[in-house]
Short mmCIF file of C-alpha atoms in Angstrom, two decimals:
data_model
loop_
_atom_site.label_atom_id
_atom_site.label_comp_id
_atom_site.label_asym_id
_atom_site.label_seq_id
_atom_site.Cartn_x
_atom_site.Cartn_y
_atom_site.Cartn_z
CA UNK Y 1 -19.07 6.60 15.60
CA UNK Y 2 -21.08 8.22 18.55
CA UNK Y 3 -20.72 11.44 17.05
CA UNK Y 4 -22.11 9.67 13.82
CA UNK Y 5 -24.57 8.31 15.48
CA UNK Y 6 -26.48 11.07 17.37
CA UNK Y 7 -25.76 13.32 14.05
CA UNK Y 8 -26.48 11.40 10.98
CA UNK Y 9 -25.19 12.69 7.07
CA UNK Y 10 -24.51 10.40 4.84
CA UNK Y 11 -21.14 9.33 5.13
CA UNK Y 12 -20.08 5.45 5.56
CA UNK Y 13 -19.81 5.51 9.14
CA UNK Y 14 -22.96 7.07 9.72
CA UNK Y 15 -24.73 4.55 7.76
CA UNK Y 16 -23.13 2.13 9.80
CA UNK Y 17 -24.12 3.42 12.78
CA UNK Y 18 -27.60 4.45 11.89
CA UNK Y 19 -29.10 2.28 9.67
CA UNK Y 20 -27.17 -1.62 10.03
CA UNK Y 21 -26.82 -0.97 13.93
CA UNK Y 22 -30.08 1.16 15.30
CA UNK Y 23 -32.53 0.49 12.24
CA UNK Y 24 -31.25 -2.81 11.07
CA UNK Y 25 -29.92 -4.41 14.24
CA UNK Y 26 -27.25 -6.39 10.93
CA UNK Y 27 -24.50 -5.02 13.39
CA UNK Y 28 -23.63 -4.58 17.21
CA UNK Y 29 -22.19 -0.88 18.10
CA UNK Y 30 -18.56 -2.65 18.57
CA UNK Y 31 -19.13 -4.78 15.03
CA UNK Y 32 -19.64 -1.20 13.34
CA UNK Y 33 -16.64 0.19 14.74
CA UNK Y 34 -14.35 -2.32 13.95
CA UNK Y 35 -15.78 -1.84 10.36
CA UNK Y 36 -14.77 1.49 10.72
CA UNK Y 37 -11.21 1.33 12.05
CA UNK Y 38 -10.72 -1.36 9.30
CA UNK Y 39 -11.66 0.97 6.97
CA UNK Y 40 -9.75 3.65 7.88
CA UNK Y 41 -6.71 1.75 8.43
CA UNK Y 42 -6.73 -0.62 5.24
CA UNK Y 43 -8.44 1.90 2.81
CA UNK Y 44 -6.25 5.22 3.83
CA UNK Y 45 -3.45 4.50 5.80
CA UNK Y 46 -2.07 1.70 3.18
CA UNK Y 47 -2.44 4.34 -0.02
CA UNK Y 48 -1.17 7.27 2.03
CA UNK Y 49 1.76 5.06 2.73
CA UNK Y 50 2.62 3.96 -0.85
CA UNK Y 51 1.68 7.32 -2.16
CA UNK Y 52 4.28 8.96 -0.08
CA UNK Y 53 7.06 6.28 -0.63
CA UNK Y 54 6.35 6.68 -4.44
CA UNK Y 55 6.97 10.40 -4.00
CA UNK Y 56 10.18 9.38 -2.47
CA UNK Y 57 11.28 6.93 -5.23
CA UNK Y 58 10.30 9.58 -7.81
CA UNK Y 59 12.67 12.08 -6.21
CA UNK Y 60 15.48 9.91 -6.01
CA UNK Y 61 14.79 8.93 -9.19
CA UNK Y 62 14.16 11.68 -11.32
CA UNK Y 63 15.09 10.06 -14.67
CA UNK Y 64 12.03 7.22 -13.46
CA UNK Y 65 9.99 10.58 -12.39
CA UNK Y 66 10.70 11.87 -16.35
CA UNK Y 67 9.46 8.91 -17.84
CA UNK Y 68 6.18 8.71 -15.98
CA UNK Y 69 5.76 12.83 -16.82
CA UNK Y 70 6.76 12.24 -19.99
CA UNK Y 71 3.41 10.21 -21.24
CA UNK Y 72 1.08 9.21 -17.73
CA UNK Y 73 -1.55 7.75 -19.72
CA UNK Y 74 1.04 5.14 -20.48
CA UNK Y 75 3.07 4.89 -17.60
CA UNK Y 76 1.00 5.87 -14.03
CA UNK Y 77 -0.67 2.25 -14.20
CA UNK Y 78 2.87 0.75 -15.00
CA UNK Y 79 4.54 2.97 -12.09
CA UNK Y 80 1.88 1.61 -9.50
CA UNK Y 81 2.68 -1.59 -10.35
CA UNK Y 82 6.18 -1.50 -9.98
CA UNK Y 83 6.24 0.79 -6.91
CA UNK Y 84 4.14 -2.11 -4.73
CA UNK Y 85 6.44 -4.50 -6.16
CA UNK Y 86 9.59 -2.26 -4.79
CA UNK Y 87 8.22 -0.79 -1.37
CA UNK Y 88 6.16 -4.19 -0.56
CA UNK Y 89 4.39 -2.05 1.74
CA UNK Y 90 2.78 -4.62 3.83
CA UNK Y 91 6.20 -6.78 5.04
CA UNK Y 92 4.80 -9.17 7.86
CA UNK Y 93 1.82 -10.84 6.20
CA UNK Y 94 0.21 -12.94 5.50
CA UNK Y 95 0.86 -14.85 8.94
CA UNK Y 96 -0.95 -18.51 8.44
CA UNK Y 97 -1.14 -21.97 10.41
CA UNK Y 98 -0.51 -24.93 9.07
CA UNK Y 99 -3.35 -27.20 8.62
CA UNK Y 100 -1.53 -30.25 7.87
CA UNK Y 101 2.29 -30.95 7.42
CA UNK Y 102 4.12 -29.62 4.51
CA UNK Y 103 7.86 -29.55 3.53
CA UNK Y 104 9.32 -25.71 2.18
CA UNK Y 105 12.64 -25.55 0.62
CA UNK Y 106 13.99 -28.65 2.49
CA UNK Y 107 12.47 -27.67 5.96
CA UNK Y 108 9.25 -30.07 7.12
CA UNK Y 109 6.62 -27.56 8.75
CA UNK Y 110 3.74 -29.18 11.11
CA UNK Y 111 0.23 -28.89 11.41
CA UNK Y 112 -0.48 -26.19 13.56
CA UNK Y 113 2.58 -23.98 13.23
CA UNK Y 114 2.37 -20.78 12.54
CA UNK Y 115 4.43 -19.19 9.65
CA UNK Y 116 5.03 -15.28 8.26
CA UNK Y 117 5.67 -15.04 4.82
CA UNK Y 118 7.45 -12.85 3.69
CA UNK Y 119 6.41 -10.62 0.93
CA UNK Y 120 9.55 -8.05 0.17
CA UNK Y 121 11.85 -11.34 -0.71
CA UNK Y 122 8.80 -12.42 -3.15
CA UNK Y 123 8.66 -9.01 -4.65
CA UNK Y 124 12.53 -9.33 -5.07
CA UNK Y 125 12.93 -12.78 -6.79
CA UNK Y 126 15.93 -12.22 -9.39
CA UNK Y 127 13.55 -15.61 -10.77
CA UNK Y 128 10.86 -13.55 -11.07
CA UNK Y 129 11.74 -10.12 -11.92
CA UNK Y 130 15.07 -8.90 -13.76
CA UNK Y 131 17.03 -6.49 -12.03
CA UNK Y 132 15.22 -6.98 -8.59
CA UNK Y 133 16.62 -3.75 -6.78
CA UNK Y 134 16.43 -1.68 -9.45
CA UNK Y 135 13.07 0.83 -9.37
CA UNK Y 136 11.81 0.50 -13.35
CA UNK Y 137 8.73 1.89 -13.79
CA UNK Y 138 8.57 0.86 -17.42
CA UNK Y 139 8.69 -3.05 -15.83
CA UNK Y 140 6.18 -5.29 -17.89
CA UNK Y 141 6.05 -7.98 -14.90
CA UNK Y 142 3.11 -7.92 -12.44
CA UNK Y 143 3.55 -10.82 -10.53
CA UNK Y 144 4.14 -8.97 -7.56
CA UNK Y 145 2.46 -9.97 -3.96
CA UNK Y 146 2.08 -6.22 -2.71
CA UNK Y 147 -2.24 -6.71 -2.49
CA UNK Y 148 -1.63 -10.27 -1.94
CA UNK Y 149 -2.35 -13.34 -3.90
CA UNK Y 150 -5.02 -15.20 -4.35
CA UNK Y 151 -8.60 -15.33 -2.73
CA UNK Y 152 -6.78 -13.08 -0.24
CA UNK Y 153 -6.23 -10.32 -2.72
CA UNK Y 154 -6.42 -6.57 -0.94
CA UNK Y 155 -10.79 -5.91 -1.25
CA UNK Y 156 -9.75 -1.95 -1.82
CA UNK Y 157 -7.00 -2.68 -4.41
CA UNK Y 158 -8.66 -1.04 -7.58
CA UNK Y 159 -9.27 1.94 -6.01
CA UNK Y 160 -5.70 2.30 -4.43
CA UNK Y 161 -4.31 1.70 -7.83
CA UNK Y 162 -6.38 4.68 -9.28
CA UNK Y 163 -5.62 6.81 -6.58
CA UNK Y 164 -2.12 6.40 -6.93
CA UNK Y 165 -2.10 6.70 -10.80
CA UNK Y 166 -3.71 10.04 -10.40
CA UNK Y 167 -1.42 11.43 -7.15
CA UNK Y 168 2.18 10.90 -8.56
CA UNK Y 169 2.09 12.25 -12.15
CA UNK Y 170 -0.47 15.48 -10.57
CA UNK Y 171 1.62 16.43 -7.83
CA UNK Y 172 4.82 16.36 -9.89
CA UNK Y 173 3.18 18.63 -12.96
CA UNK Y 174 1.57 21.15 -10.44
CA UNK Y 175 4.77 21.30 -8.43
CA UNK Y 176 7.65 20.73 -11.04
CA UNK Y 177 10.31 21.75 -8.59
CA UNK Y 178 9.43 19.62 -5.47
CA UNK Y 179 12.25 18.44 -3.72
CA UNK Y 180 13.21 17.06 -0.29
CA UNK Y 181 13.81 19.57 2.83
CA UNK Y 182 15.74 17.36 4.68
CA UNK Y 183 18.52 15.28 3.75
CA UNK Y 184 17.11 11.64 3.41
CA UNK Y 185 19.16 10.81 6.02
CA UNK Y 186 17.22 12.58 8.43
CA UNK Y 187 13.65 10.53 7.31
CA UNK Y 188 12.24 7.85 9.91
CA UNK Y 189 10.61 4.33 8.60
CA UNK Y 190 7.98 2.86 10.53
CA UNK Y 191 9.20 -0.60 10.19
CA UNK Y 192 7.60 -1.92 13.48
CA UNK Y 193 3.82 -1.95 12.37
CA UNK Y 194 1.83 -3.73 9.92
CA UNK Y 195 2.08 -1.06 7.05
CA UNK Y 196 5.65 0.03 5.99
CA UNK Y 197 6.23 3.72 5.13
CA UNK Y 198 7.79 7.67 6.00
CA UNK Y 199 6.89 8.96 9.42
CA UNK Y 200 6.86 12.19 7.61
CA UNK Y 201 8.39 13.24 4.10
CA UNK Y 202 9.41 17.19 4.35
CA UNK Y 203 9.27 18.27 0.98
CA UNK Y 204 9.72 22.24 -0.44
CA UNK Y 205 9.82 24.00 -4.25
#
């Protein structure tokens, strides 16, 4: 943000920095740059997460992989869908407090305490979705909670979605014979932050 600061183009954070901090005064310096680690870290880090978990799901799956090459106008919006549904990227939100006592499943919670839903065993009702643990890219439900419900509904989803539509099916035409060059085995999860995905994916062709 500095560096967009004392040499202005006319990218996001330079706009930030430039025009609602120093012109504006809408923004402190430390306002702007939350803005922009938000940004960065809900706008990229999320997709880049799901688009390289998809690429994993498409190579263990290659019949799934077939379909989705086989007609992408028809399925890429379908395979987004059912890939956030599967992955449930983000695993430890939303975290709420109660605001007055209710009773869940038998269990009375009080004002005040603080719960974590938890958004992979939504994703995975067998009530909800036939099959559960099965990937099915061809799934017609899209009740799934992976950008959240409600008025709390992921800002950048849209675009995410798009992005996604367009990575999978491109990747896979350009590069017909990618494939894994590592056993899976050998691929770390980072399950201890907020965003669930591959440390790295080692691919080849």
């Amino acid at each position: 943000m500095e560096d967009k600061r004392s040499r202005p183009d006319n990218g996001l954070l330079s706009r930030l920095a430039n025009t609602h901090v120093d012109e504006k005064g809408d923004l402190t310096f430390e306002q702007a740059v939350g803005l922009g680690v938000l940004v960065i870290g809900a706008g990229h880090e999320t997709t880049a997460n799901m688009i390289a978990l998809g690429i994993l799901a498409l190579l263990r799956e290659p019949a799934q992989r077939d379909i989705l090459l086989s007609d992408p106008a028809a399925y890429a919006s379908t395979a987004v869908e059912e890939m956030m549904r599967y992955w449930s990227m983000v695993q430890t939100e939303p975290r709420r407090v109660l605001t007055e006592d209710i009773e869940v499943g038998g269990v009375l919670l009080k004002t005040g305490e603080g719960i974590i839903c938890n958004l992979p065993a939504a994703n995975r009702d067998p009530l909800v979705f036939a099959d559960p643990e099965r990937l099915d890219i061809t799934r017609s439900e899209r009740k799934h909670m992976g950008f959240g419900y409600g008025v709390h509904q992921c800002l950048g989803q849209n675009l995410s979605r798009i992005e996604m539509q367009v990575a999978w099916p491109k990747l896979f035409e350009r590069i017909p014979g990618l494939r894994l060059a590592v056993d899976e085995s050998d691929l770390h999860f980072h399950d201890d932050a907020l965003t669930y995905g591959v440390e790295t994916l080692p691919v080849t062709w």
